[in-house]
Amino acid sequence: MMGEGMEEEWVVSVLRKCSNLKQTKQIHGHILKSGLRTDPFVFGKLLLHCAVSISDALHYSLRLFHHFPNPDTFMHNTLIRGLSLSQTPLLSLHPFIQLRRQPSLSPDSFSFAFVLKGVANSRQLRPGIQLHSQALHHGFDTHIFVGTTLISMYAECGDSVSARRVFDKMSEPNVVAWNAAVTASFRCGDVEGAGDVFGRMPLRNLTSWNVMLAGYAKAGELGLARRVFCDMPLRDEVSWSTMIIGFAHNGCFDEAFGFFRELLREGIGTNEVSLTGVLSACAQAGAFEFGKILHGFVEKAGFLCVGSVNNALIDTYSKCGNVAMARLVFQNMPGARSIVSWTAIIAGLAMHGYGEEAIQLFHEMEESGVRPDGITFISLLYACSHSGLVEEGYVFFSKMKNLYGIEPAIEHYGCMVDLYGRAARLQKAYEFICEMPVSPNAIIWRTLLGACSIHGNIELAELVKARLAEMDPGNSGDHVLLSNVYAVAGKWKDVASIRRTMTEHSMKKTPGRSMIEIDKAIYCFVAGEKPNEVTKEAHEKLREIMLRLRAEAGYAPQLRSVLHDIEEEEKEDSVSKHSEKLAAAFGIAKLPKGRILRIVKNLRVCGDCHTVMKLISKIYRVEIIVRDRSRFHSFKDGFCSCRDYW
Ligand code: ZN
Ligand code: ZN
C-alpha cells in the first residue's frame, strides 16, 4: 500500500498517459476502489482529462461532475472550458450559471474567460453582453485575461465598436491584448483599423507580425501583406506559409511559387502546412511541371511519410491532368490510407472520366475496412454521372443511406439530378427533384436547366427557369442557359428577347479565363481583356493556326453551335477569341515539340473550342489537356477523352 500523497501522484501521472476514454475509465475504476474517490485534487484532474485533454469524453465528464459532492470553482471552470470548445459551445453557460448560484462559490477570471470563449464560438451577442455586465459587476472587465476574451467575443459577434471600447478601457494592455485588438479589427473587416492599432503597438512579438500578415492576406491586401513580410524582424514557418497560401488563394500563383522557392533558398525548414499550401496552389493553377519539382522535393525532404502531403500530391496530379501519377502516389503511400486519400483518388479518376475504375477503387476501399463518408459518395456519384453510369449511381445513392447511414445532403441530390440530366432522362430528373425530402436550391434547378439546354427540352426549361427566376432573379447564367435552349430550337426571337432583358438589367457575364504553364510560369488569358505583349503574340499565333485548320481540315467556326456553350460566355462575335484558344495558341508558339499543353479554364469549354482543340491535336501532333469547370478533356490525334459527352 502506497502512502496517500504518493498514490495521488501515481494516479495523476498514469492519467496523463491515457489517450482514450477506455483507459481513462479503468483509472476511474481504480480511483473508486481506492481511498481517493472524494479527493478533490485527483477528481479535478480526472475531470480535466475527460473534459479537455481527450476527445469524445465530454459526456463522461458531465456524468462525473454530477456525481461529485460539492464541486469547487476549478471543477465548474473545467466543465465550462470543455463545453466552450465543443460542438455546442453555448451550453458552457449552464455550469457558469450553476456556479453563480452557489452561495459558497463565486466565478473567477477563468470562469469568465472560458464562458466568454464559449459565447464567442457560438457567435451569440446577447449572452455576451450580459456576461460583460456581470464581469463589470465582479470587477473583472479590466482584468487583462478577461478583457482580451471580451475583445475576441465582440469581434466574433461582429460588434467592432464594443470590441474597441473594451480595449480602450484597458489601462495597461499587454501584447496579447494588443494582438487581440488587431485580430478583432480584421475579423470585423476593418483592415484600416487593424493597421492603425498595429501602428500604435508599443511592443510587438512575432505573433503580432503574423497576425498582421494573415489579416492582410485573408483580406486580399497582398501588397500590404508583402510590406509587412519585408518589414518583420523575424520570419518563421507560419509567416512563410501565410504568404504562400495567401497569394495562392488570391490566384497569384507565380508569387506563391516565388515565395516557396525563396523559402528553400533561405534554407528555412518547410513544414507540411506550407507544402500542402503550395501543392494546392499547383492544383488550382494546373501547374504540372512545378508540381513535379515539388514532388521531388517532398521525396528528398522526407515528407512522403506524411499523409496530408500525399493527399495533396494525389489532388495536384489529378487536377494537373495526370491521373496516372496520382494513382502511383496513392499506391506507394506508406502505411494505412485514410478516407481522405481514398476519396482524393476516387475524385481524381472521376474528373478524368474513369468511372469504372473509380467504382472499382471504391469497392477495394470497402474491402480494406475504411468507411466512406459523405464526400466519398459525392466523388463516386460524380464519377457515375460523368461516365453515364446511371444504374450504378442510383445503387450507390441508396447504399449510402441504407448501408452506411449517411443522410444525403443537398450536394448528393444535386449529383443525382446531374446523373439523370446528363443521361437525357430529364423527366426522371424533374420527378426526383419534386420528391426530394429537402427543398431544392437554385443549384439543383440550374443543373436541370443545364441538362435541358444540352438535350433541347424547351417546355421543361421554361418551367425550371420560372422557378429559378423566383429564387435567384439576377443570375445571368440562367438567362444564357435558357437562351441556348431557344437557340438550339432555332427560336431566334426568344433568344433576342432574353438578350434584351439582360442588357436592360445590365447583367454581367463571368469572363472566360484560361491558364497555361510554360517554363514553370503561369500565363493567364482573359476573354476581352486589353492587349499586352503576351496576348498580342497569342492572337497572332491563333490567326495562323485558324488559317491552317481551315485549309487542312476544312474547319468552319460553329457560330450557332451553342449546344455545349451553356455557360456565361459571349458567343458569335468572340467565339474565335475564347481564352482557351488563346492559351493553346500561346502554348503551340512557346512550348517545345512533344510537350503536352495543359490548360485550366474557369468555365465550361464551348463546342467550337472543343472542335478546334481536337483539330489542333491532329494537325499539330500535340496532346492538349484542358481542365474546365466540370471535368478534364484530353485531346489527342483529333479525338477527346470525353467522347464528346460533357
Ligand atoms: Zn469556346
Ligand atoms: Zn472533350
XYZ file of C-alpha atoms and ligand atoms in Angstrom:
648
model
C 0.000 0.000 0.000
C 1.432 3.325 -1.049
C 1.415 6.436 1.121
C -1.511 8.713 0.367
C 0.426 11.555 -1.283
C 2.332 9.051 -3.370
C -0.804 7.339 -4.571
C -2.279 10.675 -5.672
C 0.827 11.450 -7.677
C 0.829 7.989 -9.199
C -2.803 8.251 -10.313
C -2.241 11.678 -11.847
C 0.868 10.540 -13.733
C -0.905 7.461 -15.131
C -3.898 9.587 -16.088
C -1.639 11.885 -18.104
C -0.642 8.910 -20.269
C -4.226 7.831 -21.049
C -5.112 8.817 -24.587
C -8.672 7.490 -24.785
C -11.828 7.093 -22.755
C -11.446 3.338 -22.299
C -8.112 3.666 -20.499
C -9.408 6.633 -18.525
C -12.395 4.606 -17.319
C -10.010 1.988 -15.948
C -8.195 4.648 -13.921
C -11.559 5.938 -12.752
C -12.399 2.426 -11.567
C -9.157 2.341 -9.636
C -9.923 5.708 -8.036
C -13.360 4.494 -6.944
C -11.869 1.436 -5.276
C -9.103 3.372 -3.551
C -9.492 5.991 -0.886
C -9.283 8.784 -3.442
C -12.936 8.833 -4.555
C -13.673 12.088 -2.763
C -10.212 13.624 -3.151
C -10.875 16.986 -4.875
C -7.347 17.172 -6.318
C -7.495 13.769 -8.017
C -11.091 14.228 -9.058
C -10.304 17.651 -10.526
C -7.525 16.127 -12.625
C -9.790 13.310 -13.818
C -12.477 15.794 -14.803
C -9.976 17.989 -16.673
C -8.655 14.953 -18.507
C -12.129 13.942 -19.726
C -13.443 17.429 -20.471
C -10.414 18.934 -22.194
C -7.459 16.598 -22.785
C -9.018 13.682 -24.670
C -11.678 13.771 -27.332
C -15.139 12.210 -27.139
C -15.236 12.124 -23.337
C -17.127 15.326 -22.629
C -20.351 13.429 -21.902
C -18.432 11.298 -19.396
C -17.069 14.398 -17.671
C -20.641 15.702 -17.311
C -21.626 12.483 -15.562
C -18.583 12.631 -13.295
C -19.365 16.209 -12.383
C -22.943 15.464 -11.368
C -21.866 12.613 -9.110
C -19.235 14.555 -7.205
C -20.386 16.086 -3.917
C -19.842 19.856 -3.761
C -17.741 20.527 -6.874
C -15.461 23.564 -6.450
C -14.817 26.551 -8.736
C -11.986 24.763 -10.563
C -14.331 21.865 -11.433
C -17.019 24.241 -12.672
C -14.406 26.054 -14.773
C -13.199 22.770 -16.247
C -16.691 21.930 -17.430
C -17.235 25.455 -18.807
C -13.952 25.170 -20.681
C -14.727 21.720 -22.122
C -18.176 22.815 -23.302
C -16.856 26.087 -24.749
C -14.630 24.083 -27.096
C -17.341 21.560 -28.045
C -19.813 21.475 -30.934
C -22.351 23.093 -28.605
C -20.329 25.958 -27.087
C -23.356 27.857 -25.809
C -24.006 25.060 -23.298
C -20.982 26.374 -21.373
C -23.429 28.908 -19.931
C -25.102 26.160 -17.825
C -22.216 25.323 -15.451
C -21.409 29.044 -15.316
C -24.930 29.897 -14.122
C -24.786 26.982 -11.698
C -21.526 28.343 -10.308
C -23.001 31.807 -9.811
C -25.924 30.332 -7.842
C -23.655 28.558 -5.345
C -23.658 30.663 -2.181
C -20.234 29.409 -1.113
C -18.567 29.840 -4.518
C -18.083 32.646 -6.985
C -16.805 32.828 -10.561
C -13.176 33.884 -11.021
C -11.330 35.341 -14.001
C -11.011 31.867 -15.563
C -14.771 31.246 -15.325
C -15.421 34.457 -17.249
C -12.691 33.886 -19.822
C -13.892 30.340 -20.583
C -17.600 31.136 -20.776
C -16.886 34.189 -22.967
C -14.931 31.912 -25.286
C -17.980 29.633 -25.481
C -20.236 32.564 -26.332
C -17.702 33.794 -28.916
C -17.629 30.343 -30.527
C -21.416 30.331 -30.778
C -21.445 33.952 -32.036
C -24.294 34.963 -29.717
C -24.043 38.633 -28.871
C -26.886 38.841 -26.324
C -25.476 36.462 -23.697
C -22.105 38.050 -24.428
C -23.393 41.471 -23.414
C -24.967 40.022 -20.232
C -21.683 38.356 -19.309
C -19.860 41.618 -19.913
C -22.063 43.415 -17.383
C -21.568 40.581 -14.865
C -17.797 40.815 -15.373
C -18.119 44.520 -14.727
C -20.028 43.767 -11.516
C -17.299 41.382 -10.329
C -14.593 43.858 -11.313
C -13.128 41.590 -13.968
C -13.742 43.730 -17.051
C -10.345 45.407 -16.833
C -8.657 42.131 -15.919
C -6.225 41.533 -18.763
C -7.228 37.908 -19.396
C -10.988 38.557 -19.222
C -10.649 41.814 -21.178
C -8.844 40.044 -24.007
C -11.576 37.404 -24.289
C -14.204 40.154 -24.212
C -12.494 41.791 -27.217
C -12.450 38.484 -29.120
C -16.067 37.753 -28.161
C -17.318 41.095 -29.528
C -15.241 40.637 -32.675
C -16.618 37.135 -33.293
C -20.137 38.512 -32.847
C -19.359 41.293 -35.337
C -19.535 44.192 -32.863
C -16.304 46.051 -33.624
C -17.294 49.177 -31.695
C -17.714 47.330 -28.388
C -14.511 45.361 -29.009
C -12.642 48.624 -29.435
C -14.293 50.137 -26.357
C -13.181 47.261 -24.133
C -9.654 47.582 -25.470
C -9.520 51.338 -24.945
C -10.642 50.886 -21.333
C -7.702 48.636 -20.502
C -5.177 50.661 -18.549
C -2.100 48.658 -19.471
C -2.878 46.204 -22.260
C -0.180 43.595 -22.764
C 0.956 42.324 -26.149
C -1.715 39.569 -26.136
C -4.449 42.184 -25.712
C -2.949 44.311 -28.494
C -2.858 41.271 -30.785
C -6.479 40.502 -29.896
C -7.432 44.080 -30.847
C -5.704 43.728 -34.243
C -7.388 40.373 -34.870
C -10.728 41.878 -33.816
C -10.436 44.646 -36.425
C -9.642 42.166 -39.186
C -12.447 39.884 -38.029
C -14.903 42.780 -38.450
C -13.495 43.609 -41.893
C -11.840 46.828 -40.679
C -8.467 46.473 -42.431
C -7.552 50.127 -41.895
C -8.401 49.955 -38.189
C -6.181 46.890 -37.822
C -3.275 48.775 -39.391
C -3.950 51.682 -37.061
C -3.883 49.510 -33.904
C -0.766 47.722 -35.150
C 0.939 51.061 -35.755
C 0.289 52.152 -32.175
C 1.541 48.938 -30.547
C 4.334 49.786 -28.110
C 5.747 46.273 -28.214
C 5.308 43.599 -30.873
C 6.118 39.934 -30.749
C 6.325 37.542 -33.680
C 2.708 36.633 -33.205
C 1.781 40.303 -33.742
C 3.537 40.362 -37.105
C 1.997 37.062 -38.173
C -1.461 38.299 -37.152
C -0.994 41.341 -39.424
C 0.281 39.183 -42.249
C -2.589 36.703 -42.032
C -5.147 39.513 -41.738
C -3.918 41.307 -44.856
C -3.570 38.078 -46.834
C -7.087 36.976 -45.923
C -8.488 40.381 -46.868
C -6.771 40.090 -50.249
C -4.483 43.058 -49.456
C -1.438 41.315 -50.869
C 0.647 44.470 -51.361
C 0.247 45.334 -47.670
C 0.960 41.736 -46.680
C 4.158 41.818 -48.690
C 5.227 45.054 -46.991
C 4.650 43.566 -43.528
C 6.555 40.475 -44.614
C 9.547 42.597 -45.677
C 9.414 44.713 -42.523
C 9.154 41.933 -39.996
C 12.328 41.424 -37.996
C 11.981 37.646 -37.885
C 10.083 35.210 -40.116
C 9.070 31.741 -39.074
C 7.379 28.851 -40.872
C 3.977 30.361 -40.145
C 4.944 33.641 -41.863
C 6.149 31.823 -44.962
C 3.096 29.519 -45.188
C 0.814 32.534 -44.750
C 2.409 34.248 -47.759
C 2.380 31.124 -49.942
C -1.209 30.185 -49.151
C -2.426 33.802 -49.129
C -1.085 34.508 -52.614
C -2.282 31.157 -53.940
C -5.815 31.675 -52.636
C -5.956 35.050 -54.349
C -4.986 33.485 -57.656
C -1.397 34.844 -57.657
C 0.263 31.500 -58.281
C 3.515 32.909 -59.643
C 4.138 34.826 -56.447
C 3.123 31.852 -54.312
C 5.693 29.693 -56.090
C 8.218 32.533 -55.807
C 7.844 32.597 -52.031
C 8.251 28.854 -51.872
C 11.466 28.975 -53.911
C 12.767 31.752 -51.683
C 11.855 29.739 -48.613
C 14.000 26.877 -49.888
C 16.829 29.223 -50.870
C 16.891 30.743 -47.418
C 17.377 27.270 -46.021
C 14.387 27.602 -43.709
C 12.819 24.287 -42.861
C 9.467 23.821 -44.531
C 6.544 22.086 -42.915
C 3.510 20.173 -44.092
C 1.313 23.283 -43.940
C 3.383 25.264 -46.458
C 3.908 22.156 -48.575
C 0.218 21.301 -48.818
C -0.451 25.020 -49.365
C 1.871 25.315 -52.303
C 0.649 21.982 -53.713
C -2.911 23.225 -53.587
C -1.732 26.328 -55.469
C -0.318 23.999 -58.145
C -3.595 22.094 -58.272
C -5.631 25.260 -58.730
C -3.316 26.642 -61.393
C -2.814 23.290 -63.112
C 0.952 23.793 -62.781
C 2.070 20.270 -63.583
C 5.798 20.929 -64.081
C 6.103 22.808 -60.827
C 4.109 20.092 -59.085
C 6.618 17.505 -60.292
C 9.507 19.542 -58.879
C 7.658 19.769 -55.579
C 7.122 16.025 -55.614
C 10.894 15.548 -55.953
C 11.437 17.955 -53.097
C 8.861 16.196 -50.908
C 10.672 12.919 -51.504
C 14.127 14.311 -50.697
C 12.977 16.202 -47.626
C 11.382 13.076 -46.192
C 7.745 14.223 -46.336
C 6.483 11.186 -48.237
C 5.528 9.576 -44.947
C 3.102 12.421 -44.149
C -0.466 11.528 -45.090
C -1.683 15.065 -45.780
C 1.233 15.727 -48.153
C 0.452 12.536 -50.085
C -3.204 13.510 -50.301
C -2.189 16.926 -51.645
C 0.052 15.251 -54.231
C -2.801 12.994 -55.389
C -5.075 16.011 -55.709
C -2.400 18.045 -57.523
C -1.602 15.367 -60.073
C -5.301 14.719 -60.710
C -6.064 18.382 -61.185
C -2.974 18.899 -63.345
C -4.273 16.247 -65.721
C -2.005 13.343 -64.842
C -4.184 10.798 -63.121
C -1.603 8.040 -63.700
C 0.860 9.857 -61.431
C -1.911 10.419 -58.902
C -2.506 6.673 -58.849
C 1.189 5.988 -58.401
C 1.387 8.288 -55.386
C -1.690 6.575 -53.957
C -0.276 3.077 -54.492
C 3.089 3.952 -52.963
C 1.689 5.608 -49.857
C 3.300 4.140 -46.781
C 1.054 2.881 -44.010
C -2.713 2.759 -43.925
C -4.605 5.018 -46.311
C -7.120 7.313 -44.747
C -10.581 8.070 -46.079
C -9.175 11.390 -47.363
C -6.632 9.563 -49.545
C -9.227 7.149 -50.928
C -11.617 9.995 -51.651
C -8.863 12.023 -53.355
C -8.007 9.239 -55.802
C -11.668 8.390 -56.474
C -12.338 12.084 -57.191
C -9.279 12.196 -59.469
C -10.448 9.206 -61.517
C -13.949 10.672 -61.660
C -12.729 14.015 -63.047
C -10.967 12.209 -65.854
C -13.989 10.144 -66.817
C -12.652 6.845 -65.419
C -15.973 5.967 -63.835
C -15.483 2.203 -63.742
C -12.008 2.477 -62.211
C -13.381 4.843 -59.575
C -16.075 2.320 -58.678
C -13.522 -0.487 -58.501
C -11.360 1.531 -56.113
C -14.418 2.244 -54.010
C -15.003 -1.497 -53.609
C -11.333 -2.011 -52.698
C -11.728 0.669 -50.074
C -14.781 -1.060 -48.611
C -12.867 -4.355 -48.507
C -9.947 -2.724 -46.703
C -12.362 -1.759 -43.940
C -12.299 2.018 -44.468
C -15.749 3.557 -44.073
C -16.742 6.042 -46.787
C -18.079 9.442 -45.758
C -20.424 11.891 -47.464
C -17.611 13.408 -49.530
C -16.554 9.999 -50.868
C -20.090 9.493 -52.145
C -20.095 12.885 -53.857
C -16.964 11.850 -55.787
C -18.453 8.464 -56.561
C -21.766 9.866 -57.826
C -19.826 12.427 -59.852
C -17.834 9.540 -61.369
C -21.073 7.781 -62.339
C -22.656 10.875 -63.856
C -19.571 11.763 -65.901
C -19.357 8.256 -67.312
C -23.070 7.767 -67.933
C -23.382 5.014 -65.296
C -26.973 5.797 -64.305
C -27.986 2.492 -62.690
C -24.738 2.241 -60.718
C -25.184 5.800 -59.490
C -28.651 5.020 -58.202
C -27.382 1.905 -56.396
C -24.656 3.922 -54.633
C -27.115 6.641 -53.687
C -29.324 4.048 -51.955
C -26.353 2.266 -50.402
C -25.087 5.476 -48.876
C -28.194 5.821 -46.753
C -29.244 2.228 -46.228
C -25.870 0.610 -45.605
C -23.735 3.439 -44.253
C -26.430 5.505 -42.571
C -25.297 8.715 -44.273
C -28.213 11.109 -44.738
C -27.965 12.539 -48.271
C -27.069 16.243 -48.293
C -28.187 18.724 -50.937
C -24.940 18.020 -52.877
C -25.822 14.335 -53.194
C -29.260 15.194 -54.561
C -27.506 17.565 -56.967
C -25.301 14.705 -58.179
C -28.370 12.548 -58.827
C -30.085 15.300 -60.830
C -26.874 15.697 -62.823
C -26.711 11.932 -63.347
C -30.233 11.727 -64.795
C -29.866 15.024 -66.646
C -26.661 14.120 -68.470
C -28.153 10.794 -69.500
C -31.074 12.675 -71.119
C -33.564 11.341 -68.538
C -34.945 14.816 -67.940
C -38.398 13.792 -66.752
C -36.840 11.412 -64.242
C -34.560 14.224 -63.019
C -37.558 16.523 -62.616
C -39.539 13.921 -60.671
C -36.521 13.260 -58.499
C -36.346 16.951 -57.581
C -40.067 17.068 -56.796
C -39.760 14.058 -54.481
C -36.697 15.297 -52.599
C -37.307 15.460 -48.830
C -35.313 18.709 -48.621
C -36.325 21.754 -50.611
C -34.219 22.115 -53.775
C -31.900 25.113 -54.017
C -31.052 27.172 -57.092
C -28.040 24.980 -57.895
C -30.250 21.897 -58.219
C -32.673 23.643 -60.584
C -29.753 25.108 -62.530
C -28.308 21.626 -63.028
C -31.591 20.547 -64.576
C -31.756 23.699 -66.703
C -28.258 22.897 -67.980
C -29.395 19.392 -68.905
C -32.466 20.829 -70.678
C -30.169 23.078 -72.657
C -27.928 20.177 -73.704
C -30.841 17.960 -74.692
C -33.073 20.735 -76.029
C -36.232 20.407 -73.932
C -37.934 23.808 -74.212
C -41.032 23.020 -72.177
C -39.176 21.817 -69.113
C -36.517 24.511 -69.483
C -39.160 27.250 -69.308
C -40.717 25.668 -66.231
C -37.376 25.371 -64.486
C -36.332 28.882 -65.469
C -39.524 30.218 -63.880
C -38.583 28.509 -60.607
C -35.082 29.960 -60.789
C -36.415 33.445 -61.505
C -38.209 33.315 -58.135
C -35.141 32.105 -56.249
C -32.270 33.963 -57.894
C -33.629 36.567 -60.330
C -30.335 38.331 -61.081
C -28.391 35.323 -62.309
C -27.102 35.927 -65.829
C -26.091 32.277 -66.291
C -29.733 31.138 -66.107
C -30.702 33.554 -68.863
C -27.870 32.293 -71.043
C -28.914 28.685 -70.439
C -32.499 29.373 -71.474
C -31.374 31.387 -74.484
C -29.289 28.396 -75.553
C -32.335 26.147 -75.370
C -34.153 28.547 -77.718
C -31.117 28.842 -79.988
C -30.911 25.082 -80.439
C -34.570 25.045 -81.451
C -33.953 27.968 -83.815
C -36.263 30.293 -81.844
C -34.169 33.371 -82.525
C -36.874 35.829 -81.467
C -36.866 34.362 -77.983
C -33.074 34.417 -77.921
C -33.084 38.108 -78.809
C -35.679 38.888 -76.155
C -33.570 37.274 -73.431
C -30.518 39.173 -74.615
C -32.521 42.397 -74.377
C -33.612 41.639 -70.814
C -30.022 41.006 -69.864
C -28.814 44.274 -71.367
C -31.665 46.189 -69.754
C -30.772 44.789 -66.337
C -27.083 45.234 -67.138
C -26.275 41.677 -66.128
C -22.590 40.960 -66.224
C -21.278 37.695 -67.577
C -18.318 35.987 -65.985
C -15.377 36.445 -68.342
C -13.720 33.263 -69.587
C -10.245 32.783 -68.175
C -7.640 30.196 -69.149
C -4.232 29.484 -67.737
C -1.276 27.634 -69.204
C 2.055 26.760 -67.624
C 5.191 27.446 -69.666
C 8.648 27.104 -68.158
C 7.102 26.890 -64.695
C 5.447 30.278 -65.157
C 1.670 30.590 -65.373
C 0.187 32.672 -68.193
C -3.373 33.792 -67.867
C -5.687 34.750 -70.763
C -8.978 36.513 -70.194
C -11.584 36.871 -72.949
C -11.957 40.503 -73.976
C -9.026 41.884 -71.963
C -6.821 44.744 -73.201
C -3.967 43.531 -75.404
C -0.470 43.238 -73.980
C 2.778 41.713 -75.280
C 1.738 38.181 -74.396
C -1.824 38.336 -75.711
C -0.662 40.012 -78.928
C 1.650 37.106 -79.592
C -1.136 34.646 -78.755
C -3.613 36.369 -81.095
C -1.100 36.347 -83.928
C -0.361 32.654 -83.497
C -4.076 31.865 -83.217
C -4.774 33.589 -86.545
C -2.102 31.458 -88.154
C -3.485 28.275 -86.584
C -7.038 29.040 -87.706
C -5.900 29.573 -91.295
C -4.166 26.210 -91.218
C -7.201 24.487 -89.705
C -9.430 25.933 -92.434
C -7.015 24.967 -95.194
C -6.058 21.497 -93.992
C -9.118 20.306 -92.106
C -11.918 22.339 -93.645
C -12.734 23.913 -90.287
C -15.558 26.441 -90.165
C -16.412 28.269 -86.927
C -19.583 26.895 -85.326
C -21.111 30.263 -84.619
C -24.525 28.816 -83.957
C -23.338 25.692 -82.299
C -24.318 26.698 -78.835
C -25.114 23.171 -77.816
C -22.374 22.932 -75.251
C -21.783 26.582 -74.764
C -24.195 26.568 -71.920
C -22.313 28.944 -69.702
C -21.949 32.668 -69.497
C -19.503 33.267 -72.278
C -20.381 35.558 -75.150
C -20.734 33.769 -78.440
C -20.974 34.957 -82.043
C -18.660 37.943 -82.020
C -15.964 36.499 -79.868
C -16.079 32.765 -80.382
C -12.693 32.992 -82.072
C -11.218 34.795 -79.075
C -12.192 32.366 -76.338
C -9.463 32.283 -73.748
C -8.640 28.579 -74.096
C -7.930 29.054 -77.809
C -5.511 31.873 -76.966
C -3.832 29.775 -74.288
C -3.463 26.858 -76.696
C -2.036 29.107 -79.425
C 0.446 30.586 -76.977
C 1.428 27.087 -75.893
C 1.999 25.994 -79.504
C 4.190 29.065 -80.028
C 6.225 28.684 -76.855
C 6.443 25.044 -75.820
C 8.962 22.698 -77.440
C 7.553 19.980 -79.713
C 6.317 16.854 -77.974
C 5.295 18.621 -74.779
C 1.730 18.323 -73.519
C -0.314 21.539 -73.441
C -2.064 21.791 -70.085
C -4.801 24.389 -69.895
C -7.092 25.278 -67.000
C -10.344 27.054 -67.834
C -12.755 28.633 -65.331
C -15.943 27.950 -67.368
C -17.054 25.035 -69.467
C -15.405 24.537 -72.850
C -17.750 25.502 -75.693
C -18.496 23.326 -78.701
C -16.403 25.387 -81.066
C -13.333 25.390 -78.819
C -13.789 21.636 -78.341
C -13.676 21.111 -82.120
C -10.704 23.429 -82.530
C -8.744 21.596 -79.823
C -9.424 18.273 -81.494
C -8.201 19.622 -84.849
C -5.101 21.245 -83.349
C -4.188 17.977 -81.636
C -4.369 16.225 -85.005
C -2.712 18.761 -87.293
C -0.013 19.950 -84.895
C 0.512 16.433 -83.473
C 0.256 17.689 -79.941
C -1.563 16.414 -76.868
C -3.768 19.003 -75.158
C -5.299 18.518 -71.739
C -7.982 21.016 -70.787
C -9.488 21.150 -67.328
C -12.731 23.068 -67.481
C -15.139 23.843 -64.699
C -16.518 20.365 -64.509
C -14.036 17.864 -65.933
C -10.955 17.047 -67.995
C -10.690 16.820 -71.767
C -7.665 15.032 -73.134
C -7.252 15.797 -76.866
C -5.064 13.516 -78.969
C -4.975 12.636 -82.699
C -8.221 14.509 -83.298
C -10.216 12.846 -80.501
C -11.194 13.807 -76.992
C -11.250 11.516 -73.971
C -14.755 12.744 -73.108
C -16.054 11.164 -76.315
C -17.906 14.461 -76.799
C -20.000 13.799 -73.690
C -19.623 16.702 -71.269
Zn -15.080 28.457 -76.598
Zn -13.863 16.701 -74.516
